[in-house]
XYZ file of C-alpha atoms in Angstrom:
548
model
C 0.000 0.000 0.000
C 1.388 3.373 -1.011
C 0.073 6.574 0.475
C 1.222 9.863 1.906
C 1.792 10.059 5.664
C 2.613 13.205 7.553
C 4.809 12.767 10.626
C 5.404 15.924 12.644
C 7.257 16.142 15.935
C 5.621 18.403 18.493
C 7.111 18.539 21.985
C 7.109 14.846 22.860
C 4.558 13.749 20.285
C 4.439 12.407 16.763
C 1.802 12.422 14.055
C 0.347 9.569 12.044
C -2.673 7.808 10.567
C -4.828 4.603 11.113
C -8.303 2.820 11.149
C -10.813 0.716 13.329
C -11.273 -2.542 15.199
C -12.720 -5.650 13.664
C -12.252 -9.373 14.053
C -9.764 -9.856 11.231
C -5.995 -9.533 11.608
C -4.662 -7.337 8.804
C -1.013 -6.449 8.282
C -0.424 -3.083 6.646
C 2.650 -1.088 5.666
C 2.866 2.706 5.432
C 5.583 4.551 3.520
C 6.884 6.984 6.113
C 8.941 10.138 5.873
C 9.571 13.271 7.890
C 7.629 16.331 6.759
C 7.877 19.846 8.080
C 5.253 22.573 7.711
C 5.416 24.111 4.228
C 7.243 21.135 2.729
C 5.904 20.540 -0.827
C 8.043 17.485 -1.512
C 5.121 15.374 -2.735
C 2.827 18.182 -3.889
C 2.246 17.557 -7.591
C -0.809 16.878 -9.760
C -2.164 13.363 -9.473
C -0.459 12.602 -6.185
C -1.458 15.032 -3.493
C -4.208 17.561 -2.793
C -2.771 20.652 -1.061
C -4.704 21.215 2.196
C -6.931 24.261 2.599
C -6.151 24.193 6.330
C -2.817 23.933 8.091
C -2.764 20.265 9.100
C -0.964 20.542 12.443
C -3.261 18.821 14.935
C -4.754 22.112 16.112
C -8.114 23.705 15.390
C -7.014 27.332 15.160
C -7.786 27.687 11.420
C -10.779 29.975 10.924
C -12.550 27.242 8.913
C -13.100 25.257 12.100
C -15.510 27.994 13.206
C -17.767 26.738 10.374
C -17.516 23.082 11.369
C -20.396 20.748 12.135
C -21.923 20.572 15.603
C -19.628 18.649 17.938
C -20.276 14.948 18.506
C -19.445 13.747 22.018
C -18.805 10.024 22.500
C -16.191 7.506 23.659
C -14.932 6.584 27.112
C -16.911 8.613 29.667
C -17.900 10.952 26.787
C -14.361 12.303 26.726
C -14.012 12.417 22.940
C -15.269 15.339 20.855
C -15.219 15.284 17.052
C -16.204 17.845 14.406
C -16.388 17.729 10.616
C -15.694 20.443 8.048
C -16.512 20.215 4.341
C -13.714 21.996 2.487
C -13.716 22.734 -1.227
C -11.632 19.672 -2.125
C -11.484 17.561 1.029
C -13.321 16.445 4.150
C -11.635 17.515 7.383
C -12.128 15.840 10.768
C -10.896 17.030 14.164
C -10.866 14.925 17.349
C -10.165 16.215 20.869
C -9.528 13.358 23.312
C -9.149 13.744 27.088
C -6.895 11.029 28.493
C -4.706 11.079 31.629
C -2.645 8.040 30.637
C -1.488 7.862 26.998
C -0.650 4.253 26.141
C 0.056 2.342 22.929
C 0.587 -1.237 21.850
C 4.060 -0.826 20.371
C 5.029 1.612 17.648
C 3.809 0.110 14.407
C 0.932 0.237 11.959
C -1.799 -2.372 11.608
C -3.916 -4.141 14.184
C -1.856 -3.008 17.178
C -3.027 0.554 16.526
C -6.553 -0.229 17.691
C -5.243 -1.955 20.819
C -3.840 1.324 22.093
C -5.212 4.850 22.553
C -6.737 5.721 19.201
C -9.723 7.173 17.336
C -11.707 5.668 14.487
C -13.754 6.954 11.563
C -15.941 4.885 9.241
C -17.454 6.319 6.051
C -20.190 4.872 3.850
C -19.296 6.946 0.798
C -22.353 6.136 -1.326
C -24.593 6.180 1.764
C -26.235 3.001 0.477
C -26.600 1.520 3.984
C -25.622 -2.075 3.250
C -25.614 -4.548 6.141
C -21.907 -5.406 5.726
C -18.901 -3.379 4.507
C -18.577 -3.115 0.732
C -16.283 -1.321 -1.703
C -17.562 2.187 -0.935
C -16.976 1.858 2.827
C -13.785 3.167 4.417
C -12.309 2.629 7.879
C -9.590 4.896 9.293
C -7.886 4.245 12.665
C -5.353 6.761 13.966
C -3.252 6.029 17.044
C -1.977 8.568 19.516
C 1.555 7.644 18.421
C 0.909 8.539 14.782
C 0.621 5.016 13.400
C -2.411 3.905 11.459
C -4.658 1.175 10.166
C -6.778 2.084 7.137
C -9.112 -0.304 5.348
C -11.781 -0.456 2.676
C -14.839 -2.703 2.494
C -14.447 -5.813 0.412
C -17.157 -8.439 -0.011
C -18.671 -8.039 3.442
C -15.409 -7.626 5.387
C -12.464 -5.223 5.405
C -9.427 -5.181 3.103
C -6.488 -2.838 2.547
C -6.836 0.599 0.973
C -4.194 2.821 -0.615
C -5.943 6.167 -0.288
C -3.815 9.315 0.131
C -4.591 11.099 3.395
C -3.060 13.926 5.389
C -3.243 14.182 9.170
C -1.431 15.405 12.247
C -1.569 14.727 15.983
C -0.845 17.092 18.845
C -0.033 15.414 22.131
C -0.438 17.024 25.542
C 1.579 14.557 27.603
C 4.115 11.773 27.182
C 3.311 8.431 25.590
C 3.826 5.261 27.662
C 5.248 7.075 30.692
C 3.267 6.155 33.845
C 5.091 8.791 35.886
C 3.561 11.628 33.863
C -0.056 12.725 34.226
C -1.232 13.379 30.663
C -4.064 15.575 29.436
C -4.855 13.982 26.086
C -4.345 14.489 22.379
C -5.940 15.988 19.266
C -6.072 14.601 15.730
C -6.618 16.623 12.558
C -7.387 14.601 9.424
C -7.832 15.579 5.758
C -9.419 13.153 3.268
C -9.550 14.454 -0.331
C -12.943 13.900 -1.945
C -11.150 12.477 -4.988
C -9.730 9.692 -2.828
C -13.205 8.749 -1.577
C -14.898 9.123 -4.956
C -17.432 11.704 -3.730
C -18.445 15.315 -4.286
C -18.340 18.031 -1.642
C -22.082 18.130 -0.958
C -22.790 14.401 -1.134
C -24.612 12.681 1.726
C -22.356 10.159 3.449
C -22.873 7.709 6.281
C -20.510 7.817 9.251
C -19.685 5.798 12.358
C -17.121 6.450 15.058
C -14.964 4.551 17.499
C -12.566 5.203 20.365
C -10.053 2.891 22.035
C -8.917 3.688 25.561
C -5.893 1.715 26.754
C -5.578 1.477 30.535
C -2.707 -1.008 31.070
C 0.312 -2.442 29.273
C -1.217 -5.859 28.521
C -3.089 -6.945 25.419
C -6.363 -8.347 26.802
C -9.505 -6.658 25.432
C -11.862 -5.512 28.145
C -9.012 -5.532 30.651
C -6.055 -3.667 29.168
C -7.990 -1.730 26.553
C -11.656 -0.979 25.846
C -13.446 -0.097 22.618
C -16.205 2.520 22.695
C -18.691 3.365 19.966
C -21.132 6.148 19.233
C -24.764 6.258 20.360
C -26.792 8.701 18.252
C -30.202 9.706 19.634
C -30.247 6.598 21.798
C -29.302 4.154 19.012
C -25.925 2.418 18.767
C -24.111 3.098 15.490
C -22.451 -0.211 14.626
C -19.235 0.325 12.582
C -19.500 -3.200 11.166
C -23.049 -2.580 9.871
C -23.230 0.434 7.531
C -27.042 0.311 7.573
C -26.834 1.800 11.089
C -24.482 4.653 10.127
C -25.610 8.212 10.772
C -26.135 10.327 7.648
C -23.984 13.460 7.359
C -25.932 15.854 5.125
C -24.726 19.398 4.679
C -23.469 20.281 8.127
C -25.885 18.163 10.177
C -26.265 14.546 11.336
C -29.420 12.474 10.919
C -30.557 8.966 11.738
C -31.235 7.262 8.404
C -35.012 7.434 8.950
C -34.819 11.124 9.867
C -33.009 12.490 6.806
C -35.225 15.352 5.600
C -37.307 14.559 2.517
C -38.240 17.150 -0.091
C -41.751 18.660 0.048
C -44.581 16.710 -1.577
C -48.153 17.409 -2.701
C -51.126 16.085 -0.715
C -54.277 15.652 -2.756
C -57.493 13.662 -3.015
C -61.187 13.639 -3.855
C -64.025 14.079 -1.336
C -67.288 12.238 -2.080
C -70.410 11.403 -0.081
C -71.833 7.949 0.574
C -73.543 7.972 -2.815
C -70.253 8.624 -4.582
C -71.165 12.211 -5.474
C -68.463 14.891 -5.149
C -68.697 17.118 -2.071
C -68.198 20.690 -3.259
C -66.725 23.489 -1.106
C -65.827 21.211 1.775
C -63.216 22.792 4.060
C -60.024 20.714 4.055
C -57.313 21.442 6.643
C -53.787 20.297 7.424
C -54.205 21.198 11.067
C -50.678 21.418 12.508
C -49.398 23.099 9.334
C -52.112 25.767 9.609
C -53.162 25.312 5.964
C -56.687 25.211 4.496
C -58.322 24.854 1.123
C -61.766 23.947 -0.275
C -62.828 21.257 -2.702
C -63.653 22.222 -6.273
C -66.629 21.201 -8.431
C -65.229 17.675 -8.757
C -64.585 17.306 -5.014
C -60.826 17.668 -5.514
C -58.545 19.241 -2.921
C -54.823 19.908 -3.324
C -51.965 21.117 -1.114
C -48.560 21.843 -2.661
C -45.240 21.939 -0.824
C -46.227 19.838 2.204
C -43.471 18.857 4.631
C -43.413 15.011 4.720
C -41.042 14.920 7.674
C -43.772 15.589 10.244
C -47.093 13.843 10.846
C -50.084 16.067 10.180
C -53.829 15.857 10.835
C -56.069 15.904 7.757
C -59.527 17.272 8.558
C -62.477 17.542 6.143
C -65.676 19.275 7.229
C -68.904 20.715 5.869
C -72.299 21.602 7.291
C -74.687 18.600 7.474
C -71.759 16.200 7.070
C -69.847 14.098 9.603
C -66.393 15.623 10.045
C -63.609 13.366 8.811
C -60.276 13.457 10.619
C -57.193 11.272 10.372
C -53.470 11.574 11.070
C -51.208 11.277 8.047
C -48.193 9.631 9.642
C -44.739 10.889 8.686
C -43.534 7.444 7.620
C -46.397 7.237 5.130
C -45.791 10.746 3.820
C -42.047 10.145 3.526
C -42.679 7.007 1.493
C -44.650 8.986 -1.106
C -42.988 9.914 -4.394
C -43.804 13.594 -5.012
C -47.577 13.134 -4.451
C -49.560 11.568 -1.594
C -53.225 10.827 -2.344
C -55.922 10.390 0.302
C -59.506 10.146 -0.956
C -62.196 10.818 1.632
C -65.800 9.693 2.056
C -67.700 12.432 3.898
C -71.004 11.179 5.278
C -73.937 13.434 4.361
C -76.384 13.373 7.293
C -79.260 14.662 5.130
C -79.165 11.324 3.352
C -80.545 8.387 5.324
C -77.161 6.993 6.383
C -76.933 3.802 8.333
C -75.065 0.528 8.166
C -75.295 -2.858 9.814
C -71.991 -3.672 11.505
C -71.040 -7.333 12.003
C -68.004 -8.987 13.513
C -66.577 -11.499 15.978
C -64.948 -10.960 19.389
C -62.130 -13.260 20.504
C -59.754 -13.572 23.423
C -56.290 -14.971 22.733
C -56.539 -17.471 25.608
C -60.271 -18.286 25.671
C -61.278 -17.999 22.036
C -64.667 -16.590 20.999
C -66.437 -14.717 23.811
C -70.147 -14.649 24.590
C -71.879 -11.727 26.295
C -69.438 -9.019 25.218
C -71.032 -5.563 25.065
C -70.683 -3.835 21.679
C -71.466 -0.126 21.349
C -71.489 1.901 18.116
C -72.945 5.410 17.752
C -75.036 5.101 20.888
C -76.473 1.708 19.936
C -75.504 -1.460 21.767
C -75.772 -5.221 21.528
C -74.034 -8.333 22.936
C -72.176 -11.181 21.291
C -73.823 -14.573 20.981
C -72.392 -17.991 21.931
C -70.135 -17.881 18.863
C -68.735 -14.484 19.765
C -70.580 -12.832 16.860
C -72.540 -9.585 16.820
C -74.739 -7.611 14.446
C -75.685 -3.981 15.124
C -77.373 -1.370 12.949
C -76.382 2.224 13.662
C -76.889 5.630 12.094
C -73.759 7.311 10.841
C -74.374 10.673 12.439
C -71.845 10.453 15.279
C -68.199 9.522 15.798
C -67.661 6.040 14.439
C -65.974 3.934 17.096
C -66.765 0.433 18.269
C -66.447 0.026 22.047
C -65.827 -3.553 23.245
C -66.231 -4.389 26.948
C -66.984 -7.151 29.419
C -66.502 -7.513 33.144
C -63.002 -8.765 34.091
C -61.619 -7.938 30.636
C -59.688 -4.921 29.391
C -62.079 -2.476 27.664
C -60.868 -1.453 24.219
C -62.188 0.806 21.470
C -61.521 0.510 17.779
C -61.995 3.406 15.333
C -64.053 2.466 12.292
C -62.442 3.473 9.011
C -65.020 5.461 7.054
C -63.568 4.020 3.885
C -64.868 0.504 4.642
C -68.450 1.469 5.515
C -71.167 0.064 3.296
C -73.990 2.594 3.566
C -77.446 0.957 3.703
C -75.641 -2.369 3.677
C -73.481 -4.608 5.856
C -70.058 -3.494 7.070
C -67.864 -6.395 8.222
C -65.479 -5.333 11.016
C -63.809 -8.752 11.062
C -62.407 -10.311 14.231
C -61.713 -7.932 17.108
C -59.624 -8.764 20.167
C -60.798 -8.365 23.750
C -57.744 -8.902 25.973
C -57.617 -9.898 29.605
C -57.098 -7.187 32.204
C -53.331 -6.543 32.475
C -51.939 -8.131 35.619
C -49.907 -5.049 36.499
C -49.512 -1.418 35.524
C -45.956 -0.138 35.882
C -44.101 3.141 35.532
C -40.665 3.907 34.131
C -38.637 6.978 33.230
C -39.425 10.296 34.858
C -35.897 10.983 36.123
C -33.162 13.378 34.904
C -35.528 15.098 32.510
C -36.630 11.868 30.822
C -40.350 11.554 30.115
C -42.081 9.094 32.458
C -44.642 6.563 31.212
C -47.466 4.566 32.729
C -47.348 1.239 30.907
C -49.605 -1.724 30.329
C -48.973 -4.869 28.306
C -51.534 -7.379 27.128
C -51.923 -10.202 24.628
C -53.998 -9.710 21.521
C -54.913 -12.404 19.008
C -51.816 -11.971 16.861
C -49.311 -10.354 19.191
C -48.442 -8.262 22.228
C -49.839 -4.760 22.688
C -47.803 -2.195 24.629
C -49.483 1.040 25.721
C -47.352 3.890 27.080
C -48.983 7.052 28.443
C -47.121 10.178 29.534
C -48.407 13.273 31.284
C -45.775 15.535 29.759
C -44.072 16.154 26.418
C -42.403 13.241 24.603
C -39.688 15.049 22.543
C -39.486 14.053 18.879
C -35.782 13.274 19.304
C -36.546 10.788 22.113
C -37.533 7.137 22.015
C -38.652 4.253 24.208
C -36.375 1.196 24.399
C -38.133 -2.137 24.886
C -35.876 -5.106 25.659
C -37.289 -8.565 24.919
C -35.800 -11.874 26.074
C -37.608 -14.485 23.964
C -38.554 -17.521 26.013
C -37.189 -15.855 29.178
C -33.856 -17.572 28.508
C -31.948 -15.276 30.915
C -28.875 -15.906 28.767
C -26.482 -13.172 27.692
C -27.348 -10.916 24.776
C -27.630 -13.708 22.221
C -30.098 -14.163 19.357
C -32.974 -14.680 21.796
C -32.665 -11.013 22.759
C -34.005 -7.901 21.037
C -34.106 -4.187 21.625
C -37.052 -2.421 20.009
C -36.840 1.359 19.749
C -40.199 3.145 19.548
C -39.379 6.688 18.478
C -41.471 9.726 19.255
C -41.430 10.618 15.545
C -43.345 7.413 14.768
C -40.473 5.310 13.413
C -39.175 1.961 14.653
C -35.687 0.499 14.996
C -34.857 -3.163 15.696
C -31.620 -4.402 17.255
C -31.193 -8.187 17.201
C -28.406 -9.142 19.575
C -25.928 -11.950 19.034
C -25.395 -10.988 15.404
C -29.021 -11.764 14.546
C -30.457 -10.532 11.256
C -34.169 -10.259 12.138
C -34.113 -6.459 11.855
C -36.317 -5.626 8.849
C -38.977 -3.308 10.275
C -41.341 -3.636 7.315
C -41.190 -7.442 7.342
C -41.509 -7.627 11.130
C -45.160 -6.606 11.253
C -44.415 -4.325 14.219
C -46.636 -1.244 14.204
C -46.417 2.006 16.146
C -48.955 4.743 16.756
C -47.822 7.913 18.533
C -50.163 10.748 19.522
C -48.796 14.021 20.878
C -50.749 16.601 22.834
C -49.896 19.630 24.940
C -50.653 17.685 28.109
C -48.697 14.526 27.221
C -48.319 11.661 24.778
C -49.873 8.271 24.015
C -47.883 5.466 22.392
C -49.292 2.155 21.197
C -46.947 -0.525 19.886
C -47.908 -3.930 18.504
C -45.337 -6.761 18.314
C -46.492 -9.921 16.461
C -45.940 -13.346 17.975
C -44.555 -14.477 14.606
C -41.794 -11.866 14.729
C -40.575 -13.160 18.086
C -41.154 -16.788 17.154
C -43.432 -17.434 20.156
C -46.902 -18.842 20.685
C -49.748 -16.757 22.152
């Protein structure tokens, strides 16, 4: 491997370059020479990109005032890193606090990440593959100036001959236990041409930090590896699909990268299929309103798909229609999101006969369950079935209740109603009363939640209720030990992140691959209000591989 390395001597320190930890043992060689500031020995077209900043391990160039927000991570959150997009290169600056600077020898390769060092991983195409591929880069830089740099290759890491420039400033003495050190800083320049990217491209990034505490070579004893947790989610360097997206000068979880505005449109008709003219249509939280035209069409341009919004349709002598357009649905739309609406006209004789079946996951079909719709009520028969005719002039919700069971209500989708006919609501679940209500959170500024869990027909239902704001950047972590194995974090263990913005993240421990949210069948409904928040999560039995 041939690349440019800058080695500067400052006080008792040296400067170098390197990459991150993984399970393979890779031997690398760096061509090394002494370079002094202003030396242009290797500065010629095709070999070296002259730096826009003075690469000296210090952040006193004025460009650093325009850097990204600082990321804090590593051992005891004692590492700070910032990024700066130059005209021809990406610059990275680490500031590491460390009272005992230690290395594993003075050589490049795997020993670098067994001593005090920092790590950067880049998913250049930001394609979020599950394993490293050819557009993924790993750079480990040791406090002593030696390096380990790699590139993805068929799902693992291989050598890379990219040309980089970097410098380290040391405040202390390496490998001297009699000296109390303060730490070190690393300044790195990666030319865009070496990465195969443009200045404004989105890239995925992950970070690492190794803190060596003793002279031995036992991981977890003599040195520890620390990663980066972004908004409560671990960013796994070995899994680029978890990398954080660096767009412009900001960092986003992959599901939170801002999408461009879209149009929201649709047609409003009554139960006879006739267009409803001059109905008032609102996007409530966005403060936008319009009216339907002669064909019942409404249209909103330039709608932000990155936030959920309430769609409300109303007109005199009609039942108001209201639904939440969830951000994940809006973000999935390509330029236009269409939602057609049936607005019930109360001047037309509007009624429907609702039928369905009530079941309990443990007891099967239930007799004597009270069913209430629009002020009308009935009870299920011996087969758990019901039939109830109701006028469509009030809020359409089916309330299901019985003594010693957990009362539930199900909204009725106006789109499925057969006016003057039979509307089949299918099989509805009536769960047992939860055995215990518990509370978690509520400390150190974290939102507290009252929580209940019960079994539905196809999975577990988790309800979380808070009496104060649930910030959009926050999330609930649910840990599941399948089969109550009480083993370590193996493939029987999951962490499910239910985010306040309505998205879901799955972590399958033990190297498990059951992490596809769409295939999982897990659903999440989050409602925010000034006085608190309500979160409902459904986890299918099939996803966990368990029986009801």
